[in-house]
C-alpha cells in the first residue's frame, strides 16, 4: 500500500509517470482568430443553467487556431519537444452568470494527449483532431510575415473529415485579437457516474483565466471561414451569418488554477470565491 | 439556456457531438498477453489505500496488447471505422479490498481519443501511445495462424520512445489467457480540484467487469518480454524477474457500467453494493 | 569508397538500413472492393500512349480497400509489426496494350513509408492517406462476420479531407472479387529529370502480377459508394454512374518482380517479353 | 489515350493530382545543427564510387533538424498548411568528386509524403519519421529566444524507436551554421529494375544546391548528442567521437533543379556540366 504521487493519471509512488505536472502551466504560441455572428439560438442552446446568454451580441462566436509550445514549471518538456508541442482549434462563445460575462469553450480539438487531459481537467470539451495553421517566418517565400498583406490559414479535421477552414489577410494593427475570448472562462467539469442511471459524479461550474499574460502587437484583417458537417460533430450548426473580423497575435500565457463557481447547480460559498 | 444531452463532452442540445455514446459499449478483438513476476514491492507501491496486495503471488503482472473494434449499442461506428478501431497496451496487477481479489490496471496506452476518454471515465490511467500487434490471418506468408508455432509480437511506444516489446510463440491450447486480468477491476476515479491545494474533486474507488463475454479457444506458449526506460514512464520499474507465460485469445466483450466501492476512502453504502 | 548494399534507399555498406528488402514480398490481408461504371472518357484520359482503353466495359472502375500485413522473405517484420502493417485504398481501371488487357492503378493511398516506396518502385502512384476498413471478427457485437448480412465499410482521407466512403453488405458467395483488378498490372515508372526542361530520366511501361496467390471464399453483395472532391485530388472525377457490385475476400499474395514492356515508348525486345 | 500532365505521380489529364508541383520549390524554416566527428571509415563506407572521402576532416558529420514550411511557385499550399508543413532530420557528410568537395545526405527522415517524394526525386534517401525540434518564440515561458542561453532540442524517431536526441545551448553569434552541409549536394538517384537480377533502371550521380538563399543571424553554442540503435537503421554506426559544435539559424531557400554529374558511372558530357 502506498500514498500515490502525481497530479494526474497514472499516479505512482514517485509521480514521474503523471501525464500532467501540477500547475502552473506555461504556454508560448500564435493565435489565429476569426470572429463571426451566428443565430443566437444556436449559442443559447449550448449554455446549461445557471448560465444565460451574454446580454450583448449573444450570437458572437470566435473560432481560434493556436500553435502552442507548453510546459510545467521546470520546463523539462521543452528539451523533449514531442511532449511540449501541440495545436488546437477551439470554438468560444460568451455567457453570463451572476451578473458577469464569461467566455466559454463549447468545442475544441487538440493533437496531443497531455493537452486533451489538461482540457478535461479544466472543463474544455476536448477531442483529438488534426489542426494546421500557417506559420509566419522572417525569411523565404514559404511563409507570410506578420504585417499588412500577411495571409494566414487555419484548417481543422477530426475522424478524417475536414470540419473548418479559414483564411485571414492582415490589414492593420489592432488593439486586441477579438472580444469573444476576452473574459474569464466559465466551464463545466462533468464526470458521469460509473453506475448506470445515477447522477454525474462530478458536476461543477468553474472559472479560470490566465495567471499571467504577455502578447505582441495584435493585427486584424479580412477573414473567410467555412464550416463543414460531420455525423459526429455539430460545429457547422454554428453557421456563419456575418464575419466580424480576423486576428493574429503571438502570446505567452501562464495558467495556475481556477475557482469553483457552483457545484451541482449550487453556488459555491465565500471560501471558494 | 438549455438542458444539455450527451454522455460525455462535448454536451450539446442534441447529444450528437458526445465523444462517447452512453454504455453499453461492445468490443471485438484479439488479446496478446504476457504474464510475469516482478518485485512485489514494485506492485505494492502502486496500490493506494484501502487497497492491499493480493494474498498470493503479489508480484504477478500481465502486460496485455489488444487490437480492438468497439462501438455503442447502435453499432454506427462500425460503418465509419476510424471511430471504431483502436489498439491498446495495458499493465495489470492484482490487489485485494474488503476480502476480495481485484485486477487493477496501473498503466495503459491507447491510440484513439474515444478510447482515452472511455478509460478516464472507467478509471484506466490512459495515455496515447503507438501500439502494434501481429495479426493472425488464414492466408499467405505474412501472418501467423492461431495454433502451434504461431508467433505473435506486441510493441509499445509513447512520446517517440519504445517502452515494451514481446514475442509469444504458441504451443498448446490453454483453459484461459492468464490469471492476473481475470478478476473484476478495482480502479480509482480521480479528478484534481480546479483550486490549488484543495483535495481532489472526485476520489472514488469503483469496480467493474464485463457485462457479457464470449471467447475463442485460448492458446499459450513461450514468451519473451523487454521493457525500456523513459523519462516520462515507469513501466520498466516493473522489471521482469520471471516469465510466467504467453497467451493469445480472440474475444467479444460488452461493458455496461460498474459499482461505486468507496468514496474519499469511505466504503459505499448497501445501495451501491 | 564502398560498394553499397541494399535494395532501396538508404543504401549502405551492410544494406541493413534499406527501406525495402529485395523481393519476393509477401502479403496477407483482406480486400473490400466496390466496382462501378464511370464515364469511359474519364478513364481514357488517364491512359497515356501506348495504352488504349479496354475493348469491353471501358468505364469500369474498382475502388479497393486493403488491410495488409506484409514482409520480405525472412518475415522479420512480422515480429516488429509497425514495419509490417499498413492499409491502402486504390483505384484500378483496365487498359489494353499489344492486344492484351491489363489492370492499371490510377490512384492509390497508403499509410506507411515502406508501402509508399514499394509502390513507387512498382509504378503505383502512391500518396499517404488515412485508410480504414471494417474488420471481421468471430466474437462479440463490434464486428461483422464474413457471411450473409455482414456489413463492411471503407473510408479514405488525405490531407485532412475525406475522399471516399463505401459500405458493402454481403449477400452470397461469389466466384471472385471482381473483374477490374483481375489482370496483370500495366504501370508506368517515371522519374523526372533533375535538369529543368529535360525529358524524364526514367520512362518505362512495366507489367507485373502475383508470383503466388491463395484466397478464401469470395463474397459479393450490395454496395454504396460516395466520392468527395479535394483541391489536391481527382478521384471524384471518376464519378459513380452505376454500381456493379461489392466484394469481400481474404487473400495471401507474393510478388516477385515484373517485366519491362516498353521504354520511352519503344517496346522492349524479346528477352524481356 | 491521353498525354498526361503533372510533375510527379499521379499524372492525370490536368496535372491537378500530382503529389509535387514542378520546381521551383520554396522553403522557410529553422535549422538546428550538431556537427561532430565520427570514425572516417564509417563515412567512407557510405560513399560509392566515383565518390571519395573529403580531403580534410573526412569524419565530419552534421545531424540537422529542420522545421519547414514549403510550397511551389504559386504558394497555394500555404493556405492549406497541412500540405505545406513538415519536419525533417538529416545526416550529412562530405565527399569529393572530380576535384571538388560536395555535401551528401546519407540518412534522412521526414514526416510528410510530399517531402518524401521530393527527396526521392532529388536523391535524398528519405524514410518517414517523427521529428520534433524546440521552437523559439518571443513571448512566454514555454520557448527559448534565439540568443545567448537559448536551449533548443531535437529528437528523431522512426518505427516507434527513438534514434537521436540533441540539445544545443546558444552562446554567441556565428558566421554560419557549420561547414559540413555548406557545399552543393552530390546524390545518387537509383531505381532498381522491375526485372529480378537486372541492373538498376536509374543510376545517376546528380548535384544540386539552392537557387536562392537568405538567412538570419546564425548562432553557435554547446551541443549534446545521443544516437540510439535500431534493427532497421544504422545512424548509430556514425558514433559520436567528438562534438564540433551546435548551431541555430532561420533561413529561406528556393530549389530549382540540379545537374547530372554522371550516369551509370560515366561522367556526363559538357552540356550537363
mmCIF file of N, CA and C in Angstrom, chain B residues 59-172:
data_model
loop_
_atom_site.group_PDB
_atom_site.id
_atom_site.type_symbol
_atom_site.label_atom_id
_atom_site.label_comp_id
_atom_site.label_asym_id
_atom_site.label_seq_id
_atom_site.Cartn_x
_atom_site.Cartn_y
_atom_site.Cartn_z
ATOM 1 N N UNK B 59 3.463 -10.371 -6.772
ATOM 2 C CA UNK B 59 4.303 -9.702 -7.769
ATOM 3 C C UNK B 59 3.922 -10.040 -9.199
ATOM 4 N N UNK B 60 2.795 -10.724 -9.396
ATOM 5 C CA UNK B 60 2.391 -11.114 -10.757
ATOM 6 C C UNK B 60 1.884 -9.910 -11.538
ATOM 7 N N UNK B 61 2.313 -9.824 -12.788
ATOM 8 C CA UNK B 61 1.952 -8.718 -13.674
ATOM 9 C C UNK B 61 1.494 -9.306 -15.010
ATOM 10 N N UNK B 62 0.501 -8.704 -15.622
ATOM 11 C CA UNK B 62 0.131 -9.047 -17.004
ATOM 12 C C UNK B 62 0.346 -7.821 -17.877
ATOM 13 N N UNK B 63 1.106 -7.989 -18.952
ATOM 14 C CA UNK B 63 1.211 -6.939 -19.974
ATOM 15 C C UNK B 63 0.414 -7.441 -21.168
ATOM 16 N N UNK B 64 -0.615 -6.685 -21.536
ATOM 17 C CA UNK B 64 -1.614 -7.159 -22.492
ATOM 18 C C UNK B 64 -1.696 -6.207 -23.672
ATOM 19 N N UNK B 65 -1.559 -6.738 -24.877
ATOM 20 C CA UNK B 65 -1.837 -5.969 -26.088
ATOM 21 C C UNK B 65 -3.228 -6.355 -26.580
ATOM 22 N N UNK B 66 -3.999 -5.371 -27.035
ATOM 23 C CA UNK B 66 -5.338 -5.638 -27.555
ATOM 24 C C UNK B 66 -5.548 -4.848 -28.837
ATOM 25 N N UNK B 67 -6.083 -5.521 -29.835
ATOM 26 C CA UNK B 67 -6.380 -4.924 -31.143
ATOM 27 C C UNK B 67 -7.900 -4.972 -31.279
ATOM 28 N N UNK B 68 -8.539 -3.799 -31.067
ATOM 29 C CA UNK B 68 -9.987 -3.763 -30.876
ATOM 30 C C UNK B 68 -10.733 -3.095 -32.024
ATOM 31 N N UNK B 69 -11.979 -3.542 -32.183
ATOM 32 C CA UNK B 69 -13.031 -2.754 -32.779
ATOM 33 C C UNK B 69 -14.067 -2.577 -31.683
ATOM 34 N N UNK B 70 -14.636 -1.372 -31.556
ATOM 35 C CA UNK B 70 -15.620 -1.155 -30.496
ATOM 36 C C UNK B 70 -16.713 -0.240 -31.003
ATOM 37 N N UNK B 71 -17.850 -0.280 -30.318
ATOM 38 C CA UNK B 71 -18.976 0.557 -30.737
ATOM 39 C C UNK B 71 -19.977 0.668 -29.602
ATOM 40 N N UNK B 72 -20.873 1.626 -29.748
ATOM 41 C CA UNK B 72 -22.007 1.728 -28.854
ATOM 42 C C UNK B 72 -23.132 0.807 -29.303
ATOM 43 N N UNK B 73 -24.282 0.968 -28.689
ATOM 44 C CA UNK B 73 -25.335 -0.006 -28.910
ATOM 45 C C UNK B 73 -25.831 -0.049 -30.352
ATOM 46 N N UNK B 74 -25.848 1.079 -31.028
ATOM 47 C CA UNK B 74 -26.337 1.052 -32.400
ATOM 48 C C UNK B 74 -25.345 0.473 -33.390
ATOM 49 N N UNK B 75 -24.077 0.502 -33.050
ATOM 50 C CA UNK B 75 -23.061 -0.019 -33.948
ATOM 51 C C UNK B 75 -22.697 0.902 -35.104
ATOM 52 N N UNK B 76 -23.142 2.171 -35.042
ATOM 53 C CA UNK B 76 -22.876 3.084 -36.158
ATOM 54 C C UNK B 76 -21.384 3.251 -36.426
ATOM 55 N N UNK B 77 -20.579 3.168 -35.384
ATOM 56 C CA UNK B 77 -19.131 3.363 -35.571
ATOM 57 C C UNK B 77 -18.550 2.321 -36.523
ATOM 58 N N UNK B 78 -19.164 1.138 -36.601
ATOM 59 C CA UNK B 78 -18.598 0.073 -37.445
ATOM 60 C C UNK B 78 -18.662 0.432 -38.920
ATOM 61 N N UNK B 79 -19.555 1.363 -39.276
ATOM 62 C CA UNK B 79 -19.639 1.799 -40.674
ATOM 63 C C UNK B 79 -18.846 3.088 -40.910
ATOM 64 N N UNK B 80 -18.134 3.554 -39.907
ATOM 65 C CA UNK B 80 -17.193 4.679 -40.030
ATOM 66 C C UNK B 80 -15.987 4.272 -39.182
ATOM 67 N N UNK B 81 -15.245 3.251 -39.658
ATOM 68 C CA UNK B 81 -14.349 2.512 -38.750
ATOM 69 C C UNK B 81 -13.229 3.334 -38.130
ATOM 70 N N UNK B 82 -12.963 4.531 -38.633
ATOM 71 C CA UNK B 82 -11.991 5.380 -37.939
ATOM 72 C C UNK B 82 -12.466 5.694 -36.529
ATOM 73 N N UNK B 83 -13.775 5.585 -36.300
ATOM 74 C CA UNK B 83 -14.312 5.822 -34.960
ATOM 75 C C UNK B 83 -14.544 4.527 -34.183
ATOM 76 N N UNK B 84 -14.111 3.401 -34.730
ATOM 77 C CA UNK B 84 -14.343 2.113 -34.067
ATOM 78 C C UNK B 84 -13.050 1.378 -33.715
ATOM 79 N N UNK B 85 -11.985 1.594 -34.486
ATOM 80 C CA UNK B 85 -10.785 0.772 -34.321
ATOM 81 C C UNK B 85 -9.758 1.463 -33.435
ATOM 82 N N UNK B 86 -9.158 0.701 -32.555
ATOM 83 C CA UNK B 86 -8.042 1.229 -31.779
ATOM 84 C C UNK B 86 -7.253 0.064 -31.212
ATOM 85 N N UNK B 87 -6.065 0.382 -30.774
ATOM 86 C CA UNK B 87 -5.205 -0.611 -30.149
ATOM 87 C C UNK B 87 -4.808 -0.110 -28.780
ATOM 88 N N UNK B 88 -4.523 -1.042 -27.877
ATOM 89 C CA UNK B 88 -4.087 -0.619 -26.555
ATOM 90 C C UNK B 88 -3.084 -1.606 -25.993
ATOM 91 N N UNK B 89 -2.294 -1.138 -25.053
ATOM 92 C CA UNK B 89 -1.374 -1.983 -24.299
ATOM 93 C C UNK B 89 -1.523 -1.580 -22.851
ATOM 94 N N UNK B 90 -1.784 -2.563 -21.994
ATOM 95 C CA UNK B 90 -2.061 -2.240 -20.598
ATOM 96 C C UNK B 90 -1.313 -3.159 -19.654
ATOM 97 N N UNK B 91 -0.964 -2.598 -18.512
ATOM 98 C CA UNK B 91 -0.294 -3.337 -17.451
ATOM 99 C C UNK B 91 -1.293 -3.565 -16.335
ATOM 100 N N UNK B 92 -1.499 -4.821 -15.995
ATOM 101 C CA UNK B 92 -2.490 -5.169 -14.980
ATOM 102 C C UNK B 92 -1.798 -5.900 -13.837
ATOM 103 N N UNK B 93 -2.179 -5.534 -12.615
ATOM 104 C CA UNK B 93 -1.730 -6.256 -11.427
ATOM 105 C C UNK B 93 -2.982 -6.668 -10.647
ATOM 106 N N UNK B 94 -2.773 -7.347 -9.525
ATOM 107 C CA UNK B 94 -3.909 -7.704 -8.674
ATOM 108 C C UNK B 94 -3.787 -6.991 -7.329
ATOM 109 N N UNK B 95 -4.921 -6.856 -6.679
ATOM 110 C CA UNK B 95 -4.928 -6.245 -5.353
ATOM 111 C C UNK B 95 -6.087 -6.858 -4.582
ATOM 112 N N UNK B 96 -6.186 -6.517 -3.304
ATOM 113 C CA UNK B 96 -7.333 -7.015 -2.533
ATOM 114 C C UNK B 96 -7.998 -5.861 -1.807
ATOM 115 N N UNK B 97 -9.305 -5.987 -1.671
ATOM 116 C CA UNK B 97 -10.099 -4.973 -0.987
ATOM 117 C C UNK B 97 -11.301 -5.676 -0.370
ATOM 118 N N UNK B 98 -11.518 -5.431 0.916
ATOM 119 C CA UNK B 98 -12.673 -5.985 1.623
ATOM 120 C C UNK B 98 -12.763 -7.496 1.418
ATOM 121 N N UNK B 99 -11.597 -8.144 1.457
ATOM 122 C CA UNK B 99 -11.586 -9.595 1.426
ATOM 123 C C UNK B 99 -11.737 -10.217 0.053
ATOM 124 N N UNK B 100 -11.666 -9.398 -0.976
ATOM 125 C CA UNK B 100 -11.844 -9.912 -2.324
ATOM 126 C C UNK B 100 -10.654 -9.499 -3.198
ATOM 127 N N UNK B 101 -10.317 -10.335 -4.158
ATOM 128 C CA UNK B 101 -9.214 -10.018 -5.062
ATOM 129 C C UNK B 101 -9.764 -9.328 -6.304
ATOM 130 N N UNK B 102 -9.096 -8.242 -6.687
ATOM 131 C CA UNK B 102 -9.440 -7.494 -7.895
ATOM 132 C C UNK B 102 -8.232 -7.434 -8.832
ATOM 133 N N UNK B 103 -8.499 -7.246 -10.111
ATOM 134 C CA UNK B 103 -7.460 -6.827 -11.044
ATOM 135 C C UNK B 103 -7.432 -5.302 -11.059
ATOM 136 N N UNK B 104 -6.290 -4.743 -11.443
ATOM 137 C CA UNK B 104 -6.175 -3.278 -11.483
ATOM 138 C C UNK B 104 -5.183 -2.890 -12.578
ATOM 139 N N UNK B 105 -5.636 -2.019 -13.428
ATOM 140 C CA UNK B 105 -4.763 -1.526 -14.490
ATOM 141 C C UNK B 105 -3.949 -0.364 -13.946
ATOM 142 N N UNK B 106 -2.627 -0.491 -13.993
ATOM 143 C CA UNK B 106 -1.777 0.570 -13.441
ATOM 144 C C UNK B 106 -1.159 1.452 -14.523
ATOM 145 N N UNK B 107 -1.018 0.936 -15.736
ATOM 146 C CA UNK B 107 -0.543 1.740 -16.873
ATOM 147 C C UNK B 107 -1.301 1.285 -18.106
ATOM 148 N N UNK B 108 -1.626 2.222 -18.979
ATOM 149 C CA UNK B 108 -2.304 1.841 -20.213
ATOM 150 C C UNK B 108 -2.104 2.929 -21.259
ATOM 151 N N UNK B 109 -1.872 2.493 -22.488
ATOM 152 C CA UNK B 109 -1.719 3.388 -23.632
ATOM 153 C C UNK B 109 -2.702 2.950 -24.712
ATOM 154 N N UNK B 110 -3.350 3.912 -25.342
ATOM 155 C CA UNK B 110 -4.285 3.648 -26.441
ATOM 156 C C UNK B 110 -3.948 4.602 -27.591
ATOM 157 N N UNK B 111 -4.590 4.368 -28.751
ATOM 158 C CA UNK B 111 -4.279 5.229 -29.894
ATOM 159 C C UNK B 111 -5.509 5.927 -30.484
ATOM 160 N N UNK B 112 -6.523 6.165 -29.665
ATOM 161 C CA UNK B 112 -7.705 6.888 -30.151
ATOM 162 C C UNK B 112 -8.291 7.688 -28.995
ATOM 163 N N UNK B 113 -8.902 8.832 -29.328
ATOM 164 C CA UNK B 113 -9.418 9.708 -28.274
ATOM 165 C C UNK B 113 -10.631 9.111 -27.574
ATOM 166 N N UNK B 114 -11.486 8.412 -28.322
ATOM 167 C CA UNK B 114 -12.663 7.842 -27.658
ATOM 168 C C UNK B 114 -12.237 6.784 -26.647
ATOM 169 N N UNK B 115 -11.183 6.052 -26.950
ATOM 170 C CA UNK B 115 -10.690 5.044 -26.002
ATOM 171 C C UNK B 115 -10.059 5.724 -24.794
ATOM 172 N N UNK B 116 -9.365 6.826 -25.025
ATOM 173 C CA UNK B 116 -8.756 7.563 -23.914
ATOM 174 C C UNK B 116 -9.844 8.077 -22.967
ATOM 175 N N UNK B 117 -10.877 8.671 -23.531
ATOM 176 C CA UNK B 117 -11.941 9.240 -22.702
ATOM 177 C C UNK B 117 -12.708 8.144 -21.961
ATOM 178 N N UNK B 118 -12.966 7.041 -22.657
ATOM 179 C CA UNK B 118 -13.658 5.924 -22.027
ATOM 180 C C UNK B 118 -12.868 5.433 -20.826
ATOM 181 N N UNK B 119 -11.560 5.384 -20.998
ATOM 182 C CA UNK B 119 -10.705 4.914 -19.919
ATOM 183 C C UNK B 119 -10.702 5.865 -18.736
ATOM 184 N N UNK B 120 -10.607 7.150 -19.000
ATOM 185 C CA UNK B 120 -10.585 8.083 -17.867
ATOM 186 C C UNK B 120 -11.893 7.975 -17.090
ATOM 187 N N UNK B 121 -12.994 7.772 -17.808
ATOM 188 C CA UNK B 121 -14.280 7.576 -17.140
ATOM 189 C C UNK B 121 -14.271 6.315 -16.270
ATOM 190 N N UNK B 122 -13.619 5.262 -16.743
ATOM 191 C CA UNK B 122 -13.613 3.980 -16.018
ATOM 192 C C UNK B 122 -12.487 3.873 -14.988
ATOM 193 N N UNK B 123 -11.621 4.889 -14.936
ATOM 194 C CA UNK B 123 -10.503 4.839 -14.007
ATOM 195 C C UNK B 123 -9.254 4.173 -14.573
ATOM 196 N N UNK B 124 -9.209 3.945 -15.876
ATOM 197 C CA UNK B 124 -7.973 3.452 -16.501
ATOM 198 C C UNK B 124 -7.044 4.652 -16.729
ATOM 199 N N UNK B 125 -5.786 4.555 -16.332
ATOM 200 C CA UNK B 125 -4.870 5.712 -16.404
ATOM 201 C C UNK B 125 -4.276 5.877 -17.803
ATOM 202 N N UNK B 126 -5.118 6.248 -18.757
ATOM 203 C CA UNK B 126 -4.728 6.176 -20.164
ATOM 204 C C UNK B 126 -3.902 7.373 -20.632
ATOM 205 N N UNK B 127 -2.923 7.035 -21.438
ATOM 206 C CA UNK B 127 -2.159 7.975 -22.259
ATOM 207 C C UNK B 127 -2.285 7.512 -23.701
ATOM 208 N N UNK B 128 -1.876 8.381 -24.617
ATOM 209 C CA UNK B 128 -1.772 7.949 -26.007
ATOM 210 C C UNK B 128 -0.430 7.263 -26.221
ATOM 211 N N UNK B 129 -0.453 6.256 -27.075
ATOM 212 C CA UNK B 129 0.768 5.557 -27.443
ATOM 213 C C UNK B 129 0.644 5.024 -28.847
ATOM 214 N N UNK B 130 1.705 4.400 -29.305
ATOM 215 C CA UNK B 130 1.704 3.724 -30.596
ATOM 216 C C UNK B 130 1.849 2.246 -30.313
ATOM 217 N N UNK B 131 0.809 1.492 -30.634
ATOM 218 C CA UNK B 131 0.719 0.085 -30.243
ATOM 219 C C UNK B 131 0.558 -0.759 -31.498
ATOM 220 N N UNK B 132 1.355 -1.800 -31.618
ATOM 221 C CA UNK B 132 1.229 -2.713 -32.747
ATOM 222 C C UNK B 132 1.294 -4.145 -32.250
ATOM 223 N N UNK B 133 0.567 -5.011 -32.946
ATOM 224 C CA UNK B 133 0.467 -6.405 -32.522
ATOM 225 C C UNK B 133 0.286 -7.241 -33.786
ATOM 226 N N UNK B 134 1.077 -8.267 -33.931
ATOM 227 C CA UNK B 134 0.990 -9.133 -35.100
ATOM 228 C C UNK B 134 -0.422 -9.672 -35.243
ATOM 229 N N UNK B 135 -0.959 -9.617 -36.470
ATOM 230 C CA UNK B 135 -2.306 -10.131 -36.680
ATOM 231 C C UNK B 135 -2.260 -11.519 -37.292
ATOM 232 N N UNK B 136 -3.124 -12.411 -36.814
ATOM 233 C CA UNK B 136 -3.254 -13.712 -37.479
ATOM 234 C C UNK B 136 -4.037 -13.528 -38.773
ATOM 235 N N UNK B 137 -3.783 -14.404 -39.730
ATOM 236 C CA UNK B 137 -4.556 -14.367 -40.975
ATOM 237 C C UNK B 137 -4.514 -15.770 -41.556
ATOM 238 N N UNK B 138 -5.628 -16.180 -42.197
ATOM 239 C CA UNK B 138 -5.650 -17.577 -42.677
ATOM 240 C C UNK B 138 -4.876 -17.814 -43.973
ATOM 241 N N UNK B 139 -4.426 -16.779 -44.664
ATOM 242 C CA UNK B 139 -3.797 -16.973 -45.978
ATOM 243 C C UNK B 139 -2.472 -16.231 -46.084
ATOM 244 N N UNK B 140 -1.574 -16.805 -46.853
ATOM 245 C CA UNK B 140 -0.345 -16.114 -47.195
ATOM 246 C C UNK B 140 0.751 -16.292 -46.164
ATOM 247 N N UNK B 141 1.921 -15.738 -46.509
ATOM 248 C CA UNK B 141 3.126 -15.914 -45.712
ATOM 249 C C UNK B 141 3.375 -14.759 -44.760
ATOM 250 N N UNK B 142 2.492 -13.767 -44.759
ATOM 251 C CA UNK B 142 2.751 -12.564 -43.963
ATOM 252 C C UNK B 142 1.920 -12.527 -42.691
ATOM 253 N N UNK B 143 1.583 -13.677 -42.155
ATOM 254 C CA UNK B 143 0.816 -13.709 -40.908
ATOM 255 C C UNK B 143 0.894 -15.096 -40.304
ATOM 256 N N UNK B 144 0.955 -15.153 -38.981
ATOM 257 C CA UNK B 144 0.871 -16.453 -38.313
ATOM 258 C C UNK B 144 -0.574 -16.934 -38.281
ATOM 259 N N UNK B 145 -0.726 -18.262 -38.109
ATOM 260 C CA UNK B 145 -2.041 -18.818 -37.797
ATOM 261 C C UNK B 145 -2.134 -18.933 -36.266
ATOM 262 N N UNK B 146 -3.348 -18.970 -35.740
ATOM 263 C CA UNK B 146 -3.537 -19.174 -34.301
ATOM 264 C C UNK B 146 -3.453 -20.669 -34.051
ATOM 265 N N UNK B 147 -2.283 -21.137 -33.675
ATOM 266 C CA UNK B 147 -2.090 -22.564 -33.461
ATOM 267 C C UNK B 147 -0.633 -22.826 -33.139
ATOM 268 N N UNK B 148 -0.276 -24.067 -32.972
ATOM 269 C CA UNK B 148 1.090 -24.397 -32.556
ATOM 270 C C UNK B 148 2.123 -23.779 -33.498
ATOM 271 N N UNK B 149 3.105 -23.099 -32.915
ATOM 272 C CA UNK B 149 4.160 -22.470 -33.700
ATOM 273 C C UNK B 149 3.844 -21.051 -34.134
ATOM 274 N N UNK B 150 2.612 -20.632 -33.985
ATOM 275 C CA UNK B 150 2.261 -19.259 -34.356
ATOM 276 C C UNK B 150 3.019 -18.264 -33.479
ATOM 277 N N UNK B 151 3.674 -17.297 -34.118
ATOM 278 C CA UNK B 151 4.456 -16.314 -33.358
ATOM 279 C C UNK B 151 3.808 -14.936 -33.475
ATOM 280 N N UNK B 152 3.524 -14.350 -32.346
ATOM 281 C CA UNK B 152 2.850 -13.054 -32.276
ATOM 282 C C UNK B 152 3.711 -12.089 -31.469
ATOM 283 N N UNK B 153 3.903 -10.894 -32.019
ATOM 284 C CA UNK B 153 4.674 -9.871 -31.322
ATOM 285 C C UNK B 153 3.773 -8.714 -30.943
ATOM 286 N N UNK B 154 4.141 -8.034 -29.872
ATOM 287 C CA UNK B 154 3.497 -6.788 -29.480
ATOM 288 C C UNK B 154 4.574 -5.755 -29.220
ATOM 289 N N UNK B 155 4.316 -4.523 -29.661
ATOM 290 C CA UNK B 155 5.249 -3.433 -29.365
ATOM 291 C C UNK B 155 4.468 -2.229 -28.878
ATOM 292 N N UNK B 156 5.120 -1.446 -28.038
ATOM 293 C CA UNK B 156 4.511 -0.251 -27.442
ATOM 294 C C UNK B 156 5.514 0.889 -27.459
ATOM 295 N N UNK B 157 5.066 2.051 -27.896
ATOM 296 C CA UNK B 157 5.889 3.263 -27.809
ATOM 297 C C UNK B 157 5.006 4.405 -27.333
ATOM 298 N N UNK B 158 5.618 5.370 -26.671
ATOM 299 C CA UNK B 158 4.922 6.611 -26.320
ATOM 300 C C UNK B 158 5.949 7.724 -26.365
ATOM 301 N N UNK B 159 5.516 8.890 -26.786
ATOM 302 C CA UNK B 159 6.412 10.049 -26.896
ATOM 303 C C UNK B 159 7.677 9.679 -27.660
ATOM 304 N N UNK B 160 7.502 8.879 -28.725
ATOM 305 C CA UNK B 160 8.611 8.560 -29.631
ATOM 306 C C UNK B 160 9.707 7.702 -29.014
ATOM 307 N N UNK B 161 9.330 6.955 -27.964
ATOM 308 C CA UNK B 161 10.284 6.002 -27.373
ATOM 309 C C UNK B 161 9.610 4.644 -27.247
ATOM 310 N N UNK B 162 10.319 3.601 -27.631
ATOM 311 C CA UNK B 162 9.776 2.255 -27.426
ATOM 312 C C UNK B 162 9.838 1.913 -25.948
ATOM 313 N N UNK B 163 8.709 1.433 -25.426
ATOM 314 C CA UNK B 163 8.608 1.124 -24.000
ATOM 315 C C UNK B 163 8.585 -0.371 -23.731
ATOM 316 N N UNK B 164 8.073 -1.153 -24.683
ATOM 317 C CA UNK B 164 7.962 -2.600 -24.440
ATOM 318 C C UNK B 164 7.866 -3.324 -25.757
ATOM 319 N N UNK B 165 8.414 -4.539 -25.770
ATOM 320 C CA UNK B 165 8.207 -5.413 -26.926
ATOM 321 C C UNK B 165 8.223 -6.852 -26.432
ATOM 322 N N UNK B 166 7.352 -7.646 -27.040
ATOM 323 C CA UNK B 166 7.180 -9.032 -26.609
ATOM 324 C C UNK B 166 6.988 -9.920 -27.826
ATOM 325 N N UNK B 167 7.395 -11.170 -27.681
ATOM 326 C CA UNK B 167 7.109 -12.187 -28.695
ATOM 327 C C UNK B 167 6.582 -13.424 -27.976
ATOM 328 N N UNK B 168 5.441 -13.909 -28.432
ATOM 329 C CA UNK B 168 4.846 -15.126 -27.871
ATOM 330 C C UNK B 168 4.760 -16.177 -28.973
ATOM 331 N N UNK B 169 5.292 -17.353 -28.697
ATOM 332 C CA UNK B 169 5.226 -18.472 -29.642
ATOM 333 C C UNK B 169 4.254 -19.514 -29.090
ATOM 334 N N UNK B 170 3.141 -19.690 -29.780
ATOM 335 C CA UNK B 170 2.083 -20.564 -29.257
ATOM 336 C C UNK B 170 2.519 -22.025 -29.290
ATOM 337 N N UNK B 171 2.098 -22.745 -28.266
ATOM 338 C CA UNK B 171 2.499 -24.141 -28.131
ATOM 339 C C UNK B 171 1.291 -25.061 -28.033
ATOM 340 N N UNK B 172 0.269 -24.639 -27.282
ATOM 341 C CA UNK B 172 -0.821 -25.573 -26.991
ATOM 342 C C UNK B 172 -2.069 -24.821 -26.557
#
